[in-house]
CSV table of C-alpha atoms in Angstrom, one decimal:
chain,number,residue,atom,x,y,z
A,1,UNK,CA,106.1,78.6,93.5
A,2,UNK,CA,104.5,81.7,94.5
A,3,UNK,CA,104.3,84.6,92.3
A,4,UNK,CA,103.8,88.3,92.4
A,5,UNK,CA,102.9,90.3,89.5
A,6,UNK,CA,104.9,93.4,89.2
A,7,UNK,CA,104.7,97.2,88.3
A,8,UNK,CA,107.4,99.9,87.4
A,9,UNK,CA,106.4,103.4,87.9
A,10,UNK,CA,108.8,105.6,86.9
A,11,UNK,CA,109.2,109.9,86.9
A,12,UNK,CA,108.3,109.7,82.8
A,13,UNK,CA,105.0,108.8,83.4
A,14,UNK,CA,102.1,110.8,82.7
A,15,UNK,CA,100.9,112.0,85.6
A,16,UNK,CA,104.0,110.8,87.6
A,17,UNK,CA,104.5,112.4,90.8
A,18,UNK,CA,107.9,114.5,90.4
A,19,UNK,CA,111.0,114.8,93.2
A,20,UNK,CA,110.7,118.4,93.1
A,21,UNK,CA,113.1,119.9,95.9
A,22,UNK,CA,112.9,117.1,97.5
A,23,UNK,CA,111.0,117.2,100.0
A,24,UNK,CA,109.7,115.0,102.9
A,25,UNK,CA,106.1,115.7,100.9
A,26,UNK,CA,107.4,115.1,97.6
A,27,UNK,CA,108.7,110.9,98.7
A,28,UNK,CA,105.4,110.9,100.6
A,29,UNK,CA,103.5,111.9,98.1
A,30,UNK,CA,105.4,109.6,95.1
A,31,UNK,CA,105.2,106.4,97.6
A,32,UNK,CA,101.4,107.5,98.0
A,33,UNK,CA,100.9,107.9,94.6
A,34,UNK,CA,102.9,104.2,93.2
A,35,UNK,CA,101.6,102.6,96.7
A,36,UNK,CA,98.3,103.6,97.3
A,37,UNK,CA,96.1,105.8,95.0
A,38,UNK,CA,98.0,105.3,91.7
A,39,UNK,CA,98.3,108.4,89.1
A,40,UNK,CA,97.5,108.4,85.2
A,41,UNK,CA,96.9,105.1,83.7
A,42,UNK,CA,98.8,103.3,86.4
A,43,UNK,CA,96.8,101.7,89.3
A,44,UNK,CA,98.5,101.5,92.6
A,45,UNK,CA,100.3,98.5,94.1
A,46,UNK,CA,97.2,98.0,96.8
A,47,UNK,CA,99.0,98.9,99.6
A,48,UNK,CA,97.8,101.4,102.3
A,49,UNK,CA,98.9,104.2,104.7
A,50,UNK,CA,97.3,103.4,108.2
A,51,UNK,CA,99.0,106.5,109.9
A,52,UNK,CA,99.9,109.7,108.0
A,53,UNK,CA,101.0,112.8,110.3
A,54,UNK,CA,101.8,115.9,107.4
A,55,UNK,CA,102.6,118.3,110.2
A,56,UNK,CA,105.3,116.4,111.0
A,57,UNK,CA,105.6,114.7,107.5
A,58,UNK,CA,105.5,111.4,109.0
A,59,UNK,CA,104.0,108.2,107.1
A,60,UNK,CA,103.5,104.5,107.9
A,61,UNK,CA,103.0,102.5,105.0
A,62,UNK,CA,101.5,98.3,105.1
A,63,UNK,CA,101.9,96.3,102.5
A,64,UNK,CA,99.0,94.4,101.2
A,65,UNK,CA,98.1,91.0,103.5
A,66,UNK,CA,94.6,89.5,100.6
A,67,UNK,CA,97.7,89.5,98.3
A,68,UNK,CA,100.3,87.3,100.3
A,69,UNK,CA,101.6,90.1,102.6
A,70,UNK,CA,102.7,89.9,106.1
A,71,UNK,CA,101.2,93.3,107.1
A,72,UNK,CA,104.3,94.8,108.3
A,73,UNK,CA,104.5,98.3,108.4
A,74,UNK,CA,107.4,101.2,107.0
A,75,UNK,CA,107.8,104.2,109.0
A,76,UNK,CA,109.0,107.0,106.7
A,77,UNK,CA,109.4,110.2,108.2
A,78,UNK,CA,111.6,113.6,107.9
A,79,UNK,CA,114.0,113.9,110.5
A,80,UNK,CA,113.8,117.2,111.3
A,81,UNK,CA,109.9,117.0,111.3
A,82,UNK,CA,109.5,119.4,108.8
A,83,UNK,CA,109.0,119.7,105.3
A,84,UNK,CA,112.1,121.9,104.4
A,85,UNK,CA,113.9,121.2,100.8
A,86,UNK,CA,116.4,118.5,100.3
A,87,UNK,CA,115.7,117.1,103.9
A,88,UNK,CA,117.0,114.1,105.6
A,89,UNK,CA,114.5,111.4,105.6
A,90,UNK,CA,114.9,108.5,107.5
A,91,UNK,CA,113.1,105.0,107.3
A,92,UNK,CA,112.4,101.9,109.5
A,93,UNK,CA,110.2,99.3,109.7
A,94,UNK,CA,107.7,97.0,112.0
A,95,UNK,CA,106.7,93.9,112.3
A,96,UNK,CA,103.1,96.1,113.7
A,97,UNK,CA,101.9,98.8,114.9
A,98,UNK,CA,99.3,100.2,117.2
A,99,UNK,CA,99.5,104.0,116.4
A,100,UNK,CA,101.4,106.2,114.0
A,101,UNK,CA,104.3,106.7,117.0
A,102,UNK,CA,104.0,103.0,118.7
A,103,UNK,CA,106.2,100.1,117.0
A,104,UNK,CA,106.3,96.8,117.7
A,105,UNK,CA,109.3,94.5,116.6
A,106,UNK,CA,110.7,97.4,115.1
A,107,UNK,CA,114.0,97.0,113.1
A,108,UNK,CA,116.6,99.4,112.6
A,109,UNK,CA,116.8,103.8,111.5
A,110,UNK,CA,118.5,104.5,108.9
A,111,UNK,CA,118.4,107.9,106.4
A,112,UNK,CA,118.3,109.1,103.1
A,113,UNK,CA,118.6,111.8,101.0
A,114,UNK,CA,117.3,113.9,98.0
A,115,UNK,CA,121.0,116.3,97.8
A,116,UNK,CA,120.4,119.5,95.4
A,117,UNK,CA,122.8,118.9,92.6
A,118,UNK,CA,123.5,121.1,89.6
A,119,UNK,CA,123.0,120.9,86.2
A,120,UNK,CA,122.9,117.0,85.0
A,121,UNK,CA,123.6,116.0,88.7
A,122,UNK,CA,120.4,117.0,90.0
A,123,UNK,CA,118.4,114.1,91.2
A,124,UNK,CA,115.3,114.1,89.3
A,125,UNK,CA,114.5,110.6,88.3
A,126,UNK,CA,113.1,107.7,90.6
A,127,UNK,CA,111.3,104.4,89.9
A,128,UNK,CA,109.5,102.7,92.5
A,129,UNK,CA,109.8,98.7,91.0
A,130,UNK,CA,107.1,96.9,93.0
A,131,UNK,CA,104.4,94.1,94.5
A,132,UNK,CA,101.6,94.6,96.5
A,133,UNK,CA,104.3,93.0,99.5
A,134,UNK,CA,107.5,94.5,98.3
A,135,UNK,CA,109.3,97.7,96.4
A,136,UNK,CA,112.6,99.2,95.1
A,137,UNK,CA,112.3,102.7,95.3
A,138,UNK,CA,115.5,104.5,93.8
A,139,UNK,CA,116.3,108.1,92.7
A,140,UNK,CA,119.2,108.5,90.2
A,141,UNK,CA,120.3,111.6,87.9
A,142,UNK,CA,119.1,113.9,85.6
A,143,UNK,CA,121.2,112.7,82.9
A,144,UNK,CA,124.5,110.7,83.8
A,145,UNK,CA,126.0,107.5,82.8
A,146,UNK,CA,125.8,104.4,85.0
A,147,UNK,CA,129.3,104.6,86.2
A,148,UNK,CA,131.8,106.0,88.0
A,149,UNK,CA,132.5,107.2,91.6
A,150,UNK,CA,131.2,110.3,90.6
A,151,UNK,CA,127.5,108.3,91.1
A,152,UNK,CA,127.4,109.2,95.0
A,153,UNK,CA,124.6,110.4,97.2
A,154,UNK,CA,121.9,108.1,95.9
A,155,UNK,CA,118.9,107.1,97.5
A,156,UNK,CA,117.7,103.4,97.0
A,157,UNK,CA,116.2,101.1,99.2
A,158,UNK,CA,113.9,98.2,99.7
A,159,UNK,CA,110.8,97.9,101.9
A,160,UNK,CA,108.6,94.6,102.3
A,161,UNK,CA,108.4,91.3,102.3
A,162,UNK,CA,111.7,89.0,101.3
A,163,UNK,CA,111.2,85.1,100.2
A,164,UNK,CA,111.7,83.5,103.7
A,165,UNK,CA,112.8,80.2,104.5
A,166,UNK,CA,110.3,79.8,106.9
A,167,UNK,CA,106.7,79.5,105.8
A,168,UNK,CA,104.9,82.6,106.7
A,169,UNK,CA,107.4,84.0,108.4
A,170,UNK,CA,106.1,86.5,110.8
A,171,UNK,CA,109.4,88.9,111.1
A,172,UNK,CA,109.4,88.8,107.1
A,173,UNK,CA,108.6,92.5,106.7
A,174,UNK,CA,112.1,94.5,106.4
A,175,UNK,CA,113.6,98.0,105.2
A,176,UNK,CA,116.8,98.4,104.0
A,177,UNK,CA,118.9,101.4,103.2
A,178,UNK,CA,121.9,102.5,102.0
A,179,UNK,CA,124.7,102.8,105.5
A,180,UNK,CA,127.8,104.6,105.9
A,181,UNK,CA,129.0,102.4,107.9
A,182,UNK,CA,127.6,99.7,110.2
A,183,UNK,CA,127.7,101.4,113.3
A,184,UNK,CA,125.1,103.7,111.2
A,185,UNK,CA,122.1,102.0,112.4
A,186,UNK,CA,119.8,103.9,114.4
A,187,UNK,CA,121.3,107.3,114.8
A,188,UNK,CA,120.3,110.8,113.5
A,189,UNK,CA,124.0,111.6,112.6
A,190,UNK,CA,123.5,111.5,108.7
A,191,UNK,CA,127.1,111.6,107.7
A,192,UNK,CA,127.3,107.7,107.2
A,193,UNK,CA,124.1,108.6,105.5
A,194,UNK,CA,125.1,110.9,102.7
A,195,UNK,CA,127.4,107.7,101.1
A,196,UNK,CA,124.1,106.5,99.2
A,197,UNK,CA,124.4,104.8,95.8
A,198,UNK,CA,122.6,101.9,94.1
A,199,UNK,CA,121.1,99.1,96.2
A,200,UNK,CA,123.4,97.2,94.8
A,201,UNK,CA,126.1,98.9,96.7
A,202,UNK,CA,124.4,99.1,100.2
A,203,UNK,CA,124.3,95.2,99.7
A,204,UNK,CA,127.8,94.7,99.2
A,205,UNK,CA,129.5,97.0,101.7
A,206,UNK,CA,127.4,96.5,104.4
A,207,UNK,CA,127.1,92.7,105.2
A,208,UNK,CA,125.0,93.6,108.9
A,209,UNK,CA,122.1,95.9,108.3
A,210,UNK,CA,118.7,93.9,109.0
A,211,UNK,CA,117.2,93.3,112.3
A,212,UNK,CA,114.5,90.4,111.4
A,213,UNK,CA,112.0,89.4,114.3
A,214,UNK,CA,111.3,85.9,115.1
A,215,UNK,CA,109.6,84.4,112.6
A,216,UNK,CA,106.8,83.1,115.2
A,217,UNK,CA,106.1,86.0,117.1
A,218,UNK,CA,108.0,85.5,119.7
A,219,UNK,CA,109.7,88.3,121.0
A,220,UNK,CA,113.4,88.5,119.9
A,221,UNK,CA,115.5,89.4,117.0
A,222,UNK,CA,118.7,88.8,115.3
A,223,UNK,CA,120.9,90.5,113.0
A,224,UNK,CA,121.6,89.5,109.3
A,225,UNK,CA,122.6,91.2,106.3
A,226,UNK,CA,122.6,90.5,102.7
A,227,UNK,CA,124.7,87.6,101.2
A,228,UNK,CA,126.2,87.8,97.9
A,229,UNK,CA,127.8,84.8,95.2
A,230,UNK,CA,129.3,87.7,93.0
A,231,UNK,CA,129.9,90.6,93.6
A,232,UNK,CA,127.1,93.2,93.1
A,233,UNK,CA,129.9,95.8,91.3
A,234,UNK,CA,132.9,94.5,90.1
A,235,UNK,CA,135.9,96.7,90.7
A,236,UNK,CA,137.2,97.4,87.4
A,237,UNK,CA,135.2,100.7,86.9
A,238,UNK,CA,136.3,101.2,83.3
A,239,UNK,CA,134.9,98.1,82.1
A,240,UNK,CA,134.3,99.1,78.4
A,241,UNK,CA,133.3,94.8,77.1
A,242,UNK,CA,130.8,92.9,78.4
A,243,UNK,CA,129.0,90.1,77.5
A,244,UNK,CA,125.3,90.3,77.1
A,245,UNK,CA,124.7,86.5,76.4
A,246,UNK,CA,122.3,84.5,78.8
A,247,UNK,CA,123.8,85.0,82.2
A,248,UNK,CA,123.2,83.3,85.8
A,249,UNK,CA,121.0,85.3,87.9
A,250,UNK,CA,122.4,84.7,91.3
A,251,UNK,CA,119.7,85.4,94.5
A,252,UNK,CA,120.9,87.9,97.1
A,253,UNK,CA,120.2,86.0,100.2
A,254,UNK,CA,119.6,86.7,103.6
A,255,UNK,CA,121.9,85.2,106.1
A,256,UNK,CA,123.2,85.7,109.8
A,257,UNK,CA,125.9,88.3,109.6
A,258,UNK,CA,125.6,88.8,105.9
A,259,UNK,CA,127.9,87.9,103.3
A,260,UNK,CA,129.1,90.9,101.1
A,261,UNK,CA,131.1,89.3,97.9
A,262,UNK,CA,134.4,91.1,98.8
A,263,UNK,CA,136.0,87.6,99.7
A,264,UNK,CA,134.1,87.5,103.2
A,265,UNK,CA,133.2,84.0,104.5
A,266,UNK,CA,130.4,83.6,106.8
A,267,UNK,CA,130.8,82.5,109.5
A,268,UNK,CA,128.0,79.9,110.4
A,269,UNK,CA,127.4,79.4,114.0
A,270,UNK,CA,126.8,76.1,115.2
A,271,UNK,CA,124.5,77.3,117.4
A,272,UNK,CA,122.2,78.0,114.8
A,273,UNK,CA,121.9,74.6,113.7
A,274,UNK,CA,118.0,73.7,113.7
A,275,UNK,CA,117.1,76.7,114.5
A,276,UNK,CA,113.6,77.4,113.0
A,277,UNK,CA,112.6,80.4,114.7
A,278,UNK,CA,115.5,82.5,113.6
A,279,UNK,CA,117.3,80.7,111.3
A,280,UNK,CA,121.2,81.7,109.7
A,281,UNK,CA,119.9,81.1,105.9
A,282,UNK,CA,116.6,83.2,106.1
A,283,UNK,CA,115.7,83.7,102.6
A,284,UNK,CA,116.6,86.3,99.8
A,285,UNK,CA,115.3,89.8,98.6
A,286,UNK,CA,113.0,89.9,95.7
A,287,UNK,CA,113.5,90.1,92.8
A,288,UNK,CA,116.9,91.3,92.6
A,289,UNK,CA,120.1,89.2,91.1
A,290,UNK,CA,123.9,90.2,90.8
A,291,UNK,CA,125.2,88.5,87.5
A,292,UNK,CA,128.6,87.6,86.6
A,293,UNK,CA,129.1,89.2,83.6
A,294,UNK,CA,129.0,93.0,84.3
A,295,UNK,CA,127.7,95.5,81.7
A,296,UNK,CA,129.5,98.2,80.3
A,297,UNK,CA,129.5,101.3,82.5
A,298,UNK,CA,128.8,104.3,80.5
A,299,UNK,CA,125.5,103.0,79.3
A,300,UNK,CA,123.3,105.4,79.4
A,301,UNK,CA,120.4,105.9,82.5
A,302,UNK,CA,117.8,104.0,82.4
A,303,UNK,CA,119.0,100.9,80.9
A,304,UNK,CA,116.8,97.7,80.7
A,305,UNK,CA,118.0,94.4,80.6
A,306,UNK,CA,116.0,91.3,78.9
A,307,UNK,CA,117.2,88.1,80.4
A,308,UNK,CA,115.2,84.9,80.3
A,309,UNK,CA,112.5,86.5,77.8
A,310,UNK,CA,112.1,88.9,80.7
A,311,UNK,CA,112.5,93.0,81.2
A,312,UNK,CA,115.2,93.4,84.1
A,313,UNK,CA,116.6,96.7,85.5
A,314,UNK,CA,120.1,97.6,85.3
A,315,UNK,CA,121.0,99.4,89.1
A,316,UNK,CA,123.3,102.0,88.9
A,317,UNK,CA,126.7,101.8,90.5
A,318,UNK,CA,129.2,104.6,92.4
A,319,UNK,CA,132.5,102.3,91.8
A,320,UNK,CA,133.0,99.2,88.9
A,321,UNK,CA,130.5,98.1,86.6
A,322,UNK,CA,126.6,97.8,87.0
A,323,UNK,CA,126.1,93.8,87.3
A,324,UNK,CA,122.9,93.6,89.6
A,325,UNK,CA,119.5,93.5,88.1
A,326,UNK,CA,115.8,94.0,89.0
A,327,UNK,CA,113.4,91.7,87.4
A,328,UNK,CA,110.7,93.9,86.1
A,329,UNK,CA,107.7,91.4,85.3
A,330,UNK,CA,107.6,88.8,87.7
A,331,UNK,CA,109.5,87.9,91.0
A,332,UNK,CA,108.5,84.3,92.1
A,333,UNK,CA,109.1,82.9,95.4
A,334,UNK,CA,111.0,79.9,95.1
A,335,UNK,CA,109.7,79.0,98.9
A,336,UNK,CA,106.7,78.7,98.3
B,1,UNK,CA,117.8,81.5,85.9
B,2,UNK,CA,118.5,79.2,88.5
B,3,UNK,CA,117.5,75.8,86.8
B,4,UNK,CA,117.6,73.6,90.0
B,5,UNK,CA,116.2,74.5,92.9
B,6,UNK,CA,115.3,71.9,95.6
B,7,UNK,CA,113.3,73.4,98.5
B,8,UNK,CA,112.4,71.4,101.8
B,9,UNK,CA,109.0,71.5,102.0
B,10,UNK,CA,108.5,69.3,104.7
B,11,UNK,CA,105.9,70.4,107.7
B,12,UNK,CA,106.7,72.9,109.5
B,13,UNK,CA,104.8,72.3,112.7
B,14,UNK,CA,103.7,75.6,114.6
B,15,UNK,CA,101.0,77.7,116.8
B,16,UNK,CA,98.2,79.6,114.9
B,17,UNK,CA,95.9,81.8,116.4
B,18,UNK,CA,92.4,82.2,114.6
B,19,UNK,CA,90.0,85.0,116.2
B,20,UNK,CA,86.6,86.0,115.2
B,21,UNK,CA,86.1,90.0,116.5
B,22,UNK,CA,83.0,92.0,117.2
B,23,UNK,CA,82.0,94.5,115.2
B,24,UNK,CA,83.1,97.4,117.6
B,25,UNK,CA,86.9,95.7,118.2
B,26,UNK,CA,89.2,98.3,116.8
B,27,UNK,CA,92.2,96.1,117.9
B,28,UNK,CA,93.5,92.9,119.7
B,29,UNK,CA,96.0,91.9,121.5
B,30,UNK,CA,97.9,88.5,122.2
B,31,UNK,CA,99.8,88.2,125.3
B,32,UNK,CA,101.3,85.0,127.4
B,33,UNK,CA,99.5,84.6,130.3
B,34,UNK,CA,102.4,83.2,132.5
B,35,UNK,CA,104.5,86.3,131.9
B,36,UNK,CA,101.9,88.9,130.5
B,37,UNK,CA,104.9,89.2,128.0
B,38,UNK,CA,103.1,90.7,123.8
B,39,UNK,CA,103.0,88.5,121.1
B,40,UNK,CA,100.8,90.5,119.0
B,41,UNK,CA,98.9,93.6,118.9
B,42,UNK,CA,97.4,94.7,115.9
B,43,UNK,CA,93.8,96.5,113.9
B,44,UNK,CA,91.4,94.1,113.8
B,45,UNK,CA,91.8,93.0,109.8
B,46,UNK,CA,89.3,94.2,107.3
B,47,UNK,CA,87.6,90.3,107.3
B,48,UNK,CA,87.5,87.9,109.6
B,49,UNK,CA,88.7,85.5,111.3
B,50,UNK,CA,92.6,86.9,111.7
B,51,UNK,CA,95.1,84.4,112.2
B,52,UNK,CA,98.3,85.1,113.9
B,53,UNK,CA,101.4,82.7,114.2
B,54,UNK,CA,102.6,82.0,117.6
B,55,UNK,CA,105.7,79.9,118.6
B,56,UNK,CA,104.8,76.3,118.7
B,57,UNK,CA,105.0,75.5,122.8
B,58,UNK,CA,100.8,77.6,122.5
B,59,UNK,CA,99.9,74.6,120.6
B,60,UNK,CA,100.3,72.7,123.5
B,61,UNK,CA,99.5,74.4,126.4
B,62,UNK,CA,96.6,76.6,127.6
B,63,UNK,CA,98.9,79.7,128.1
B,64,UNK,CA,97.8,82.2,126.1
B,65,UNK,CA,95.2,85.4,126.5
B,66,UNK,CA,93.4,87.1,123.9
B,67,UNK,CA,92.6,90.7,124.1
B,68,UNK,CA,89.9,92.8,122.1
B,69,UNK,CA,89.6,96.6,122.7
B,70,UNK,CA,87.3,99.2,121.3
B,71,UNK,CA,89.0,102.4,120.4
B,72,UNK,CA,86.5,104.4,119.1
B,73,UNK,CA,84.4,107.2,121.0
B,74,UNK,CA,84.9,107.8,124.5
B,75,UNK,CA,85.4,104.3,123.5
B,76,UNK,CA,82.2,102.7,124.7
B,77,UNK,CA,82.7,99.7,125.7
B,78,UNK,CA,85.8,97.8,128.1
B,79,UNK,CA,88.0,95.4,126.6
B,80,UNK,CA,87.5,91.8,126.8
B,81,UNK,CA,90.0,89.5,127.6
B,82,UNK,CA,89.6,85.3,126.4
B,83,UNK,CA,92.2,83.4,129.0
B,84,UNK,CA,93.4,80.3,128.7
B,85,UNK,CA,93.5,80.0,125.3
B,86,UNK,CA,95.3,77.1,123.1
B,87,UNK,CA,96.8,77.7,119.5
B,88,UNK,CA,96.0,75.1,116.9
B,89,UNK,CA,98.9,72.7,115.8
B,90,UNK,CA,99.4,73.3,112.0
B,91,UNK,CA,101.4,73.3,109.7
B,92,UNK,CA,102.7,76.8,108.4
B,93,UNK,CA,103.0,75.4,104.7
B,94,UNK,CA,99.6,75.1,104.8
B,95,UNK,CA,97.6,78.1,106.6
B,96,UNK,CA,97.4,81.5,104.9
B,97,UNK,CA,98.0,83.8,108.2
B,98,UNK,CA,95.5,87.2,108.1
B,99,UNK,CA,97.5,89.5,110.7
């Protein structure tokens, strides 16, 4: 079993990078900071930034191949080109790329957003949770509970590798972020956009968000999406008990179509039996489980979880009760 | 935790691609010769040799074409091209790629 060490960097750091107004410079230069240089005591994750255009506040970030990583590529860049406050950023990815504007096997657009709240509903707190092949990066409030549909308009996502099926998978390299809807998925209108909240939501409403290239670089993709066993925020949003015994730590897989745990099936094609080049079941995202037992939903921000004698992350929710974690020591690919 | 987890590990037979670059090669290129269709292009990585995947039919045919190409200056020298290349049969449990 392969494992990958992992950091937390998080805005309470000395020397943290802060949001700021949120700007396309101020993500930049946090990612930069957590990805590449590192800031205070904290080294970096040992990634690098091939292609960085600041006129246009565009950045293409590789994760770290000596380590175990593909070297696939994350195009972040601000929509508009610009570095005005609060912009619209959007995010795809690559399997590779031979300048900062050229991608090959790229995978969907999609957008998010640092909106200017007020008072304790300004967005000042992210943590980037992270390998040299993978990362969570999430923003959340100044000072809010974990609940509640008033938790909208957050961005989190996931860039890097995910545990594939298929050894050294060459379309492994994926971004995901929050979608309004699935029709959302390469367009500049940001509406669908502005419905952010925790990964753990854009994983359970949207069950077709990843294109994945062919795992042996041939050309081709196919559409999956993230596959639940629970559900990643059970509905009852004024959950006030929980139970904080030794839970099961179900994997969010990757599968053909997706599976989000509203009572969906899959539906498994039989055309994809023996396929090894794009297979239905491709693998699961890192580090990250949903658990049956939800905790209570007016814990306070940040709240960290130890489960198996391990620290785990407690994602925020916009509706129900949190109930997906991020393991913040180790995240071991059961593949390998 | 998941307590029991029973993974296939049996081969997992396909094509890999192992170059060794010159010094001036700023990046390569993979193509199939037939069709001229891109299976990779990349930087040359910071140590050689790379390794690429390529689907498994490479392995056993002589169908593939290997570019290098030297981006720097005004660049000074042409690409180079390595035709008829075959990818090795291995077995992807095994290799470590180096795209």
């Amino acid at each position: 079993m392969a494992s990958y060490p992992v950091t937390v960097y998080r805005w309470d750091d000395p020397g943290a990078p802060q949001i700021g107004n949120g700007r396309a410079s101020d993500i930049i230069n946090i990612w930069q900071k957590c990805l590449v240089e590192g800031y205070g005591t904290k080294l970096p994750l040992g990634w690098t930034r091939p292609y960085y255009d600041a006129a246009r506040q565009r950045a293409c970030y590789r994760n770290n191949v000596d380590a175990g990583g593909s070297g696939g590529y994350a195009i972040v860049f601000s929509n508009a080109g610009n570095d005005a406050d609060y912009n619209l950023m959007r995010l795809s990815h690559a399997k590779t790329m031979s300048d900062i504007d050229t991608a090959v096997g790229q995978g969907f657009t999609k957008a998010f957003q640092i909106i200017n709240g007020i008072g304790n509903l300004r967005r000042t707190k992210w943590v980037i949770i992270g390998t040299a092949c993978a990362f969570y990066f999430m923003v959340s409030y100044d000072n809010f509970p974990l609940d509640g549909a008033t938790n909208s308009h957050l961005p989190a996502l996931f860039v890097g590798d995910f545990f594939s099926r298929v050894p050294n998978d060459a379309g492994r390299f994926v971004s995901e972020c929050a979608l309004g809807t699935s029709s959302d998925l390469n367009t500049t209108n940001n509406s669908g956009f502005y419905a952010l909240n925790s990964i753990a939501d854009i994983i359970g409403t949207d069950a077709k968000s990843l294109r994945i290239q062919n795992s042996d670089n041939s050309s081709g993709s196919k559409v999956y999406g993230a596959a639940l066993h629970t559900y990643s925020y059970p509905s009852n949003y004024t959950i006030t008990l929980e139970n904080e015994s030794a839970q099961i730590l179900s994997p969010i897989g990757i599968c053909e179509g997706g599976i989000a745990g509203s009572g969906n099936r899959p539906s498994v094609l039989q055309s994809s039996a023996g396929n090894t080049v794009n297979p239905y079941y491709r693998g699961q995202f890192p580090g990250i489980y949903t658990v049956f037992n939800p905790y209570r939903n007016d814990r306070s921000f940040p709240t960290i979880i130890s489960q198996n004698g391990q620290n785990h992350w407690l994602l925020r929710t916009f509706w129900g009760a949190p109930a997906t974690l991020i393991n913040m020591e180790v995240w071991n690919d059961p593949f390998l | 935790m998941i307590l029991s987890f029973n993974i296939d590990k049996s081969p997992y037979n396909t094509g890999l691609i192992e170059l060794d670059f010159d010094p001036a090669a700023e990046r390569y290129g993979i193509i199939d010769r037939n069709s001229l269709s891109m299976l990779w292009i990349g930087p040359v990585p910071t140590t050689n040799p790379a390794k690429i995947v390529v689907p498994l039919q490479y392995a056993t045919s002589n169908n593939l074409a290997v570019m290098i190409f030297d981006d720097a200056g005004t660049p000074n020298y042409n690409a180079a091209i390595n035709d008829k290349v075959r990818a090795q049969l291995v077995d992807a449990r095994t290799i470590t790629t180096n795209p």
